[in-house]
Amino acid sequence: MMFKSQEILLANAAETRQLGIKLGRNLTAGVVILLSGDLGAGKTTLVQGIGAGLGISDPIVSPTFTLINEYPEGRLPLYHFDLYRLSPPEVEALNLESYWEGGEFSLGIVAIEWAEKLTYMPNNYLQIQLIYTPDDRRIAKLITLGDFTLNLS
Ligand code: ADP
Ligand code: MG
């Protein structure tokens, strides 16, 4: 088990999106991205970049009310969740493991907003915390757990 962490300053929304694009271009099937940060911190903006990096042309919209949005058309399928409104039993009922274990769904990228509400964790993940700076920029704190290396080129 190996943690690696790095921090990246994101000066504006375009830079948040650009970080997502790099991730979307480089991540391999089965990666789970755990997103946390206050409302408006940029979680959905980052996932929009991931979608662009995967080659998805459908607009990526916040799944706050739909709970999950699936985008099958890119290099890998993207499964986008938002746990904001859910109680712990509702989070369990979503059975999110089935999206990263393979079998039921073809392996892709799983992006989960408000991941701090997860009641169970994947074995390998990329956690991204988006933190407001006092001057309304953002710091992305990236933490990986597991054996994959993060390529941000
Ligand atoms: P969340 O999903 O975390 O609630 P959204 O992505 O929906 O957040 O909204 C983020 C807001 O902050 C958007 O208005 C976006 O333009 C802006 N934003 C995103 N990244 C940055 C950044 N690095 N610096 C300043 N503003 C940003
Ligand atoms: Mg959001």
Short mmCIF file of C-alpha atoms and ligand atoms in Angstrom, two decimals:
data_model
loop_
_atom_site.label_atom_id
_atom_site.label_comp_id
_atom_site.label_asym_id
_atom_site.label_seq_id
_atom_site.Cartn_x
_atom_site.Cartn_y
_atom_site.Cartn_z
CA MET A 1 0.00 0.00 0.00
CA MET A 2 1.56 3.26 -1.08
CA PHE A 3 0.36 6.84 -0.75
CA LYS A 4 1.73 9.59 -2.94
CA SER A 5 0.58 13.17 -2.76
CA GLN A 6 1.09 16.40 -4.61
CA GLU A 7 -0.46 19.87 -4.67
CA ILE A 8 -1.24 21.92 -7.75
CA LEU A 9 -2.34 25.55 -7.80
CA LEU A 10 -5.29 26.14 -10.14
CA ALA A 11 -5.50 29.85 -10.92
CA ASN A 12 -8.86 29.78 -12.71
CA ALA A 13 -11.59 27.49 -14.01
CA ALA A 14 -9.69 26.85 -17.26
CA GLU A 15 -6.77 25.43 -15.26
CA THR A 16 -9.12 23.20 -13.28
CA ARG A 17 -10.54 21.94 -16.56
CA GLN A 18 -7.04 21.46 -17.98
CA LEU A 19 -6.03 19.26 -15.05
CA GLY A 20 -9.13 17.17 -15.79
CA ILE A 21 -8.19 16.91 -19.47
CA LYS A 22 -4.76 15.55 -18.55
CA LEU A 23 -6.35 12.99 -16.26
CA GLY A 24 -8.88 12.00 -18.91
CA ARG A 25 -6.11 11.43 -21.43
CA ASN A 26 -3.90 9.36 -19.15
CA LEU A 27 -5.95 7.40 -16.64
CA THR A 28 -6.42 3.68 -17.12
CA ALA A 29 -9.61 1.65 -16.85
CA GLY A 30 -10.87 1.04 -13.33
CA VAL A 31 -9.49 4.17 -11.71
CA VAL A 32 -11.77 5.65 -9.06
CA ILE A 33 -11.51 9.41 -8.50
CA LEU A 34 -12.72 10.56 -5.10
CA LEU A 35 -13.57 14.26 -5.25
CA SER A 36 -14.04 16.44 -2.22
CA GLY A 37 -14.26 20.14 -1.55
CA ASP A 38 -16.90 22.71 -0.68
CA LEU A 39 -19.78 23.68 -2.92
CA GLY A 40 -18.40 25.56 -5.90
CA ALA A 41 -14.85 24.32 -5.34
CA GLY A 42 -14.68 22.95 -8.88
CA LYS A 43 -15.49 19.24 -8.65
CA THR A 44 -17.89 19.26 -11.59
CA THR A 45 -15.56 21.56 -13.59
CA LEU A 46 -12.77 19.01 -13.11
CA VAL A 47 -15.01 16.14 -14.26
CA GLN A 48 -15.97 18.18 -17.33
CA GLY A 49 -12.26 18.30 -18.17
CA ILE A 50 -11.92 14.56 -17.58
CA GLY A 51 -14.78 14.01 -20.03
CA ALA A 52 -13.08 16.19 -22.63
CA GLY A 53 -9.79 14.32 -22.11
CA LEU A 54 -11.61 11.02 -22.64
CA GLY A 55 -13.03 12.35 -25.89
CA ILE A 56 -16.62 12.65 -24.70
CA SER A 57 -18.54 15.29 -26.63
CA ASP A 58 -21.83 15.00 -24.68
CA PRO A 59 -22.12 17.87 -22.22
CA ILE A 60 -21.12 16.75 -18.73
CA VAL A 61 -23.66 18.07 -16.27
CA SER A 62 -23.82 17.85 -12.50
CA PRO A 63 -25.44 14.57 -11.36
CA THR A 64 -26.79 16.19 -8.18
CA PHE A 65 -30.35 15.11 -8.97
CA THR A 66 -29.78 12.12 -11.25
CA LEU A 67 -27.19 10.58 -8.84
CA ILE A 68 -25.30 9.00 -11.73
CA ASN A 69 -24.56 10.10 -15.26
CA GLU A 70 -22.96 7.58 -17.61
CA TYR A 71 -21.01 8.60 -20.69
CA PRO A 72 -20.10 5.59 -22.85
CA GLU A 73 -18.75 7.29 -25.95
CA GLY A 74 -15.15 8.17 -25.03
CA ARG A 75 -11.85 6.27 -24.86
CA LEU A 76 -13.23 4.71 -21.64
CA PRO A 77 -16.72 4.94 -20.16
CA LEU A 78 -17.13 7.65 -17.53
CA TYR A 79 -19.40 7.07 -14.53
CA HIS A 80 -20.06 10.34 -12.71
CA PHE A 81 -21.71 10.37 -9.27
CA ASP A 82 -22.66 13.05 -6.76
CA LEU A 83 -23.39 11.89 -3.22
CA TYR A 84 -24.27 15.35 -1.86
CA ARG A 85 -27.95 14.73 -1.15
CA LEU A 86 -27.65 11.11 0.00
CA SER A 87 -27.93 9.59 3.46
CA PRO A 88 -25.50 6.78 4.41
CA PRO A 89 -28.08 4.02 3.65
CA GLU A 90 -28.75 5.62 0.27
CA VAL A 91 -25.01 5.66 -0.46
CA GLU A 92 -24.83 1.94 0.38
CA ALA A 93 -27.83 1.18 -1.81
CA LEU A 94 -26.03 2.68 -4.82
CA ASN A 95 -23.67 -0.30 -4.73
CA LEU A 96 -20.83 1.72 -6.18
CA GLU A 97 -18.38 -1.21 -6.00
CA SER A 98 -20.06 -2.71 -9.03
CA TYR A 99 -18.72 0.21 -11.09
CA TRP A 100 -15.08 -0.35 -10.22
CA GLU A 101 -15.01 -4.12 -9.76
CA GLY A 102 -15.84 -4.85 -13.39
CA GLY A 103 -18.22 -7.52 -14.53
CA GLU A 104 -21.59 -5.79 -14.35
CA PHE A 105 -20.30 -2.58 -15.96
CA SER A 106 -17.35 -2.33 -18.30
CA LEU A 107 -14.41 -0.81 -16.47
CA GLY A 108 -13.91 2.88 -16.99
CA ILE A 109 -13.31 5.97 -14.93
CA VAL A 110 -15.48 6.43 -11.85
CA ALA A 111 -15.67 10.05 -10.61
CA ILE A 112 -17.46 10.62 -7.31
CA GLU A 113 -18.32 14.09 -6.01
CA TRP A 114 -18.70 14.41 -2.21
CA ALA A 115 -16.71 11.19 -1.85
CA GLU A 116 -16.26 11.88 1.87
CA LYS A 117 -19.77 10.40 2.17
CA LEU A 118 -18.65 7.01 0.87
CA THR A 119 -19.28 4.22 3.35
CA TYR A 120 -16.75 1.87 1.69
CA MET A 121 -13.54 2.50 -0.24
CA PRO A 122 -11.94 1.07 -3.35
CA ASN A 123 -8.50 -0.54 -2.98
CA ASN A 124 -6.94 1.82 -5.50
CA TYR A 125 -7.97 5.39 -5.90
CA LEU A 126 -7.03 8.92 -6.78
CA GLN A 127 -8.36 11.38 -4.24
CA ILE A 128 -8.58 15.02 -5.27
CA GLN A 129 -9.39 17.64 -2.68
CA LEU A 130 -10.19 21.07 -4.07
CA ILE A 131 -9.46 23.83 -1.61
CA TYR A 132 -10.37 27.53 -1.92
CA THR A 133 -7.54 30.00 -1.53
CA PRO A 134 -8.34 33.40 0.06
CA ASP A 135 -8.10 35.03 -3.40
CA ASP A 136 -10.67 32.64 -4.97
CA ARG A 137 -8.25 30.37 -6.73
CA ARG A 138 -8.04 26.67 -5.90
CA ILE A 139 -5.44 24.22 -4.69
CA ALA A 140 -5.87 20.66 -5.86
CA LYS A 141 -4.41 18.14 -3.46
CA LEU A 142 -3.96 14.82 -5.25
CA ILE A 143 -3.43 11.67 -3.25
CA THR A 144 -3.09 8.26 -4.85
CA LEU A 145 -3.47 4.99 -3.04
CA GLY A 146 -2.42 1.82 -4.83
CA ASP A 147 -0.04 0.82 -7.53
CA PHE A 148 -0.91 3.16 -10.39
CA THR A 149 1.34 6.07 -11.30
CA LEU A 150 -0.13 9.44 -12.08
CA ASN A 151 0.90 10.90 -15.42
CA LEU A 152 0.00 14.58 -15.64
CA SER A 153 1.76 15.42 -18.91
P1 ADP B 1 -18.60 21.91 -7.44
O1 ADP B 1 -18.98 20.79 -8.36
O2 ADP B 1 -17.39 21.62 -6.60
O3 ADP B 1 -19.75 22.38 -6.59
P2 ADP B 1 -18.48 23.55 -9.84
O4 ADP B 1 -17.44 22.95 -10.71
O5 ADP B 1 -19.90 23.28 -10.15
O6 ADP B 1 -18.14 23.16 -8.31
O7 ADP B 1 -18.30 25.11 -9.79
C1 ADP B 1 -17.03 25.67 -9.60
C2 ADP B 1 -17.10 27.14 -9.84
O8 ADP B 1 -15.83 27.71 -9.55
C3 ADP B 1 -17.41 27.48 -11.28
O9 ADP B 1 -18.07 28.73 -11.31
C4 ADP B 1 -16.02 27.59 -11.91
O10 ADP B 1 -15.99 28.48 -13.01
C5 ADP B 1 -15.20 28.13 -10.76
N1 ADP B 1 -13.83 27.60 -10.74
C6 ADP B 1 -13.41 26.34 -11.01
N2 ADP B 1 -12.08 26.23 -10.85
C7 ADP B 1 -11.64 27.44 -10.44
C8 ADP B 1 -10.35 27.93 -10.10
N3 ADP B 1 -9.27 27.15 -10.14
N4 ADP B 1 -10.27 29.22 -9.71
C9 ADP B 1 -11.37 29.99 -9.65
N5 ADP B 1 -12.63 29.58 -9.96
C10 ADP B 1 -12.76 28.32 -10.36
MG MG B 2 -20.67 19.55 -8.51
#
